[in-house]
Tab-separated table of C-alpha atoms in Angstrom:
chain	number	residue	atom	x	y	z
A	1	MET	CA	-122.343	-283.744	-92.115
A	2	ILE	CA	-120.183	-282.931	-94.853
A	3	SER	CA	-117.751	-285.804	-93.412
A	4	ARG	CA	-120.724	-288.253	-92.902
A	5	LEU	CA	-121.863	-287.608	-96.405
A	6	PHE	CA	-118.103	-288.402	-97.705
A	7	VAL	CA	-117.855	-291.445	-95.630
A	8	TRP	CA	-121.186	-292.687	-97.049
A	9	LEU	CA	-120.251	-291.897	-100.631
A	10	CYS	CA	-117.093	-293.663	-100.130
A	11	VAL	CA	-118.938	-296.619	-99.184
A	12	ARG	CA	-121.044	-296.754	-101.848
A	13	TRP	CA	-118.496	-296.168	-104.509
A	14	PHE	CA	-116.365	-299.163	-102.727
A	15	TYR	CA	-119.470	-301.542	-103.267
A	16	TRP	CA	-120.059	-300.133	-106.749
A	17	ALA	CA	-116.517	-300.491	-107.732
A	18	GLY	CA	-116.589	-304.479	-106.483
A	19	TRP	CA	-114.623	-304.387	-103.265
A	20	GLN	CA	-114.385	-306.887	-100.910
A	21	ILE	CA	-113.397	-307.586	-97.480
A	22	PRO	CA	-113.015	-311.126	-96.998
A	23	LYS	CA	-111.320	-310.858	-93.691
A	24	ALA	CA	-111.461	-308.179	-91.267
A	25	VAL	CA	-109.485	-306.739	-88.398
A	26	PRO	CA	-110.626	-308.262	-85.246
A	27	ARG	CA	-113.374	-306.375	-83.825
A	28	THR	CA	-111.939	-307.221	-80.354
A	29	LEU	CA	-108.892	-305.467	-80.904
A	30	ARG	CA	-109.025	-301.966	-79.437
A	31	GLN	CA	-105.375	-300.482	-79.324
A	32	TYR	CA	-103.320	-301.222	-82.613
A	33	VAL	CA	-101.286	-299.526	-85.004
A	34	LEU	CA	-102.777	-300.327	-88.338
A	35	VAL	CA	-100.227	-300.278	-91.256
A	36	VAL	CA	-101.404	-299.921	-94.956
A	37	VAL	CA	-99.180	-300.519	-97.860
A	38	PRO	CA	-98.603	-299.915	-100.757
A	39	HIS	CA	-99.808	-296.425	-100.967
A	40	THR	CA	-99.447	-295.780	-104.595
A	41	SER	CA	-102.531	-293.663	-105.653
A	42	ASN	CA	-104.960	-290.920	-104.159
A	43	VAL	CA	-107.867	-293.793	-104.726
A	44	ASP	CA	-106.060	-295.487	-101.739
A	45	PHE	CA	-107.663	-292.652	-99.403
A	46	PHE	CA	-111.248	-293.526	-100.573
A	47	VAL	CA	-110.648	-297.290	-100.228
A	48	GLY	CA	-109.151	-296.658	-96.699
A	49	ILE	CA	-112.336	-294.621	-95.576
A	50	ALA	CA	-114.614	-297.171	-96.780
A	51	ALA	CA	-112.879	-300.179	-95.375
A	52	ARG	CA	-112.660	-298.291	-91.941
A	53	LYS	CA	-116.276	-297.858	-91.919
A	54	LEU	CA	-117.170	-301.287	-93.135
A	55	MET	CA	-114.515	-302.904	-90.790
A	56	HIS	CA	-115.778	-300.653	-87.831
A	57	LEU	CA	-112.396	-299.558	-87.062
A	58	ASN	CA	-112.271	-296.658	-84.471
A	59	CYS	CA	-108.722	-295.179	-85.714
A	60	VAL	CA	-107.122	-292.017	-86.527
A	61	PHE	CA	-104.871	-291.687	-89.688
A	62	LEU	CA	-101.723	-289.769	-89.816
A	63	ALA	CA	-100.871	-287.506	-92.808
A	64	LYS	CA	-98.599	-284.970	-93.863
A	65	LYS	CA	-99.462	-281.464	-92.384
A	66	GLU	CA	-99.227	-280.264	-95.994
A	67	LEU	CA	-102.645	-281.916	-96.595
A	68	PHE	CA	-104.397	-280.069	-94.184
A	69	ARG	CA	-105.263	-276.891	-95.675
A	70	PHE	CA	-108.217	-275.142	-97.183
A	71	PRO	CA	-110.474	-276.391	-98.653
A	72	VAL	CA	-110.037	-280.067	-97.059
A	73	LYS	CA	-108.683	-279.359	-93.828
A	74	ARG	CA	-111.909	-279.506	-91.849
A	75	LEU	CA	-112.812	-282.542	-93.599
A	76	LEU	CA	-109.795	-284.499	-92.830
A	77	LEU	CA	-109.892	-283.309	-89.272
A	78	ASN	CA	-113.318	-284.463	-89.225
A	79	LEU	CA	-112.546	-287.825	-90.734
A	80	GLY	CA	-109.853	-288.426	-88.185
A	81	GLY	CA	-106.879	-287.201	-89.789
A	82	TYR	CA	-104.184	-286.062	-87.721
A	83	PRO	CA	-101.358	-283.752	-89.300
A	84	VAL	CA	-97.655	-284.752	-88.776
A	85	ASN	CA	-94.897	-282.186	-89.730
A	86	ARG	CA	-92.233	-284.238	-91.470
A	87	SER	CA	-89.884	-281.364	-91.933
A	88	LYS	CA	-88.792	-281.401	-88.601
A	89	LYS	CA	-87.817	-284.004	-85.499
A	90	THR	CA	-90.334	-284.318	-82.963
A	91	SER	CA	-91.230	-286.495	-80.021
A	92	MET	CA	-94.116	-287.969	-82.087
A	93	VAL	CA	-93.656	-291.615	-80.802
A	94	ASP	CA	-93.516	-290.591	-77.076
A	95	TYR	CA	-96.599	-288.376	-77.764
A	96	MET	CA	-98.323	-291.064	-79.397
A	97	ALA	CA	-97.396	-293.656	-76.569
A	98	SER	CA	-98.814	-291.309	-74.156
A	99	ILE	CA	-102.094	-290.978	-75.871
A	100	TYR	CA	-102.250	-295.143	-76.049
A	101	ALA	CA	-101.505	-294.972	-72.307
A	102	ALA	CA	-104.550	-292.489	-71.668
A	103	ASP	CA	-107.111	-294.105	-74.096
A	104	PRO	CA	-107.944	-297.860	-74.103
A	105	ASP	CA	-109.561	-297.365	-77.451
A	106	PHE	CA	-106.769	-295.424	-79.209
A	107	ALA	CA	-105.318	-296.809	-82.636
A	108	ILE	CA	-103.808	-295.315	-85.493
A	109	CYS	CA	-103.428	-295.747	-89.257
A	110	VAL	CA	-100.209	-295.091	-91.092
A	111	ALA	CA	-98.659	-295.687	-94.481
A	112	PRO	CA	-95.162	-296.259	-93.693
A	113	GLU	CA	-93.740	-295.616	-97.318
A	114	GLY	CA	-94.908	-291.908	-96.632
A	115	THR	CA	-95.402	-291.014	-100.084
A	116	ARG	CA	-97.208	-291.985	-103.133
A	117	SER	CA	-93.779	-292.164	-105.101
A	118	LYS	CA	-91.307	-295.493	-105.008
A	119	VAL	CA	-89.534	-295.706	-101.908
A	120	GLU	CA	-86.830	-298.268	-100.745
A	121	ASP	CA	-86.882	-297.592	-96.852
A	122	TRP	CA	-90.162	-297.245	-94.813
A	123	LYS	CA	-90.531	-294.744	-92.376
A	124	THR	CA	-90.180	-296.667	-89.112
A	125	GLY	CA	-91.972	-294.254	-86.629
A	126	PHE	CA	-95.085	-296.614	-86.612
A	127	TYR	CA	-93.018	-299.608	-85.603
A	128	HIS	CA	-91.392	-297.413	-82.546
A	129	ILE	CA	-94.978	-296.344	-81.607
A	130	ALA	CA	-96.288	-299.868	-81.462
A	131	LEU	CA	-93.046	-300.824	-79.293
A	132	ALA	CA	-93.251	-297.789	-76.946
A	133	ALA	CA	-97.018	-298.306	-76.739
A	134	LYS	CA	-96.900	-301.982	-76.423
A	135	VAL	CA	-99.581	-302.595	-78.954
A	136	PRO	CA	-100.050	-304.828	-81.975
A	137	ILE	CA	-99.217	-304.068	-85.443
A	138	THR	CA	-101.944	-305.022	-87.628
A	139	MET	CA	-101.127	-305.103	-91.689
A	140	VAL	CA	-103.797	-304.110	-94.258
A	141	GLY	CA	-103.215	-303.967	-98.030
A	142	PHE	CA	-105.594	-302.965	-100.535
A	143	ASP	CA	-105.075	-305.321	-103.628
A	144	TYR	CA	-106.475	-303.744	-106.645
A	145	GLU	CA	-106.316	-306.948	-108.729
A	146	ARG	CA	-108.514	-308.806	-106.578
A	147	LYS	CA	-110.283	-305.863	-105.173
A	148	TRP	CA	-109.712	-307.210	-101.913
A	149	ILE	CA	-108.880	-305.714	-98.574
A	150	VAL	CA	-106.287	-308.068	-97.378
A	151	CYS	CA	-105.908	-308.284	-93.505
A	152	ALA	CA	-102.904	-310.111	-91.548
A	153	GLU	CA	-103.506	-311.101	-88.019
A	154	PRO	CA	-102.075	-308.587	-85.211
A	155	PHE	CA	-98.593	-309.174	-84.250
A	156	ILE	CA	-96.526	-307.802	-81.283
A	157	PRO	CA	-93.406	-306.143	-82.550
A	158	SER	CA	-90.452	-308.124	-81.144
A	159	GLY	CA	-88.124	-305.320	-80.873
A	160	ASP	CA	-86.024	-306.449	-83.832
A	161	LEU	CA	-86.795	-304.125	-86.603
A	162	GLU	CA	-85.244	-305.988	-89.374
A	163	SER	CA	-86.894	-309.334	-88.550
A	164	ASP	CA	-90.263	-307.660	-88.232
A	165	LEU	CA	-89.761	-305.529	-91.343
A	166	THR	CA	-88.786	-308.580	-93.038
A	167	LEU	CA	-92.110	-310.328	-91.811
A	168	MET	CA	-94.179	-307.222	-93.127
A	169	HIS	CA	-92.587	-307.065	-96.491
A	170	SER	CA	-93.301	-310.823	-97.176
A	171	PHE	CA	-97.208	-309.947	-96.362
A	172	PHE	CA	-97.110	-306.876	-98.535
A	173	ASP	CA	-94.987	-308.194	-101.533
A	174	LYS	CA	-98.260	-310.309	-102.409
A	175	ILE	CA	-100.598	-307.260	-102.638
A	176	VAL	CA	-100.956	-305.654	-106.147
A	177	PRO	CA	-101.098	-301.802	-105.847
A	178	LYS	CA	-103.141	-299.521	-107.860
A	179	VAL	CA	-99.942	-297.998	-109.414
A	180	ALA	CA	-96.906	-300.131	-110.096
A	181	LYS	CA	-93.994	-298.355	-108.510
A	182	ASN	CA	-91.406	-299.484	-110.850
A	183	SER	CA	-93.465	-298.542	-114.025
A	184	ASN	CA	-96.046	-295.939	-115.319
A	185	TYR	CA	-98.670	-298.943	-115.454
A	186	GLN	CA	-101.949	-298.314	-114.073
A	187	ARG	CA	-104.669	-300.624	-112.732
């Protein structure tokens, strides 16, 4: 009940704040890894919850396990949150690939920066999950300057990590984040 109210409030705020979705993720896409960049603010979560609802996306989101504690644990789980222990090496890639194999409608959403702080390199687990599961990667950015959800065409990872990351960075470099990571400037 609270999670439905939370989603409803996020959608109302999304419209009130003037956000738009000019082009959504294809509704025919059943399995995918949704990559959201940049992740610079807690506000990204509210934008993402609203966008997921409005685009009718059926995906869980991966987040650090430290977020899943009282008083928000139950809400995050009900919203589709999946806690990830980033402090130790696990077989997350194999585990996620097995879920994709068992569920024809399974999809995950990740923020490969892994933090709201400035990072030089993305965490690449999402890429290895997509490769292992043989599913496309869909790139989505929250452009705070235009207040647009920007979606790219899904692509199948080639296996050439560097080449695919270059493609992804060229898409995301055009997106204006809420907080510029090289300064204290905020929109």
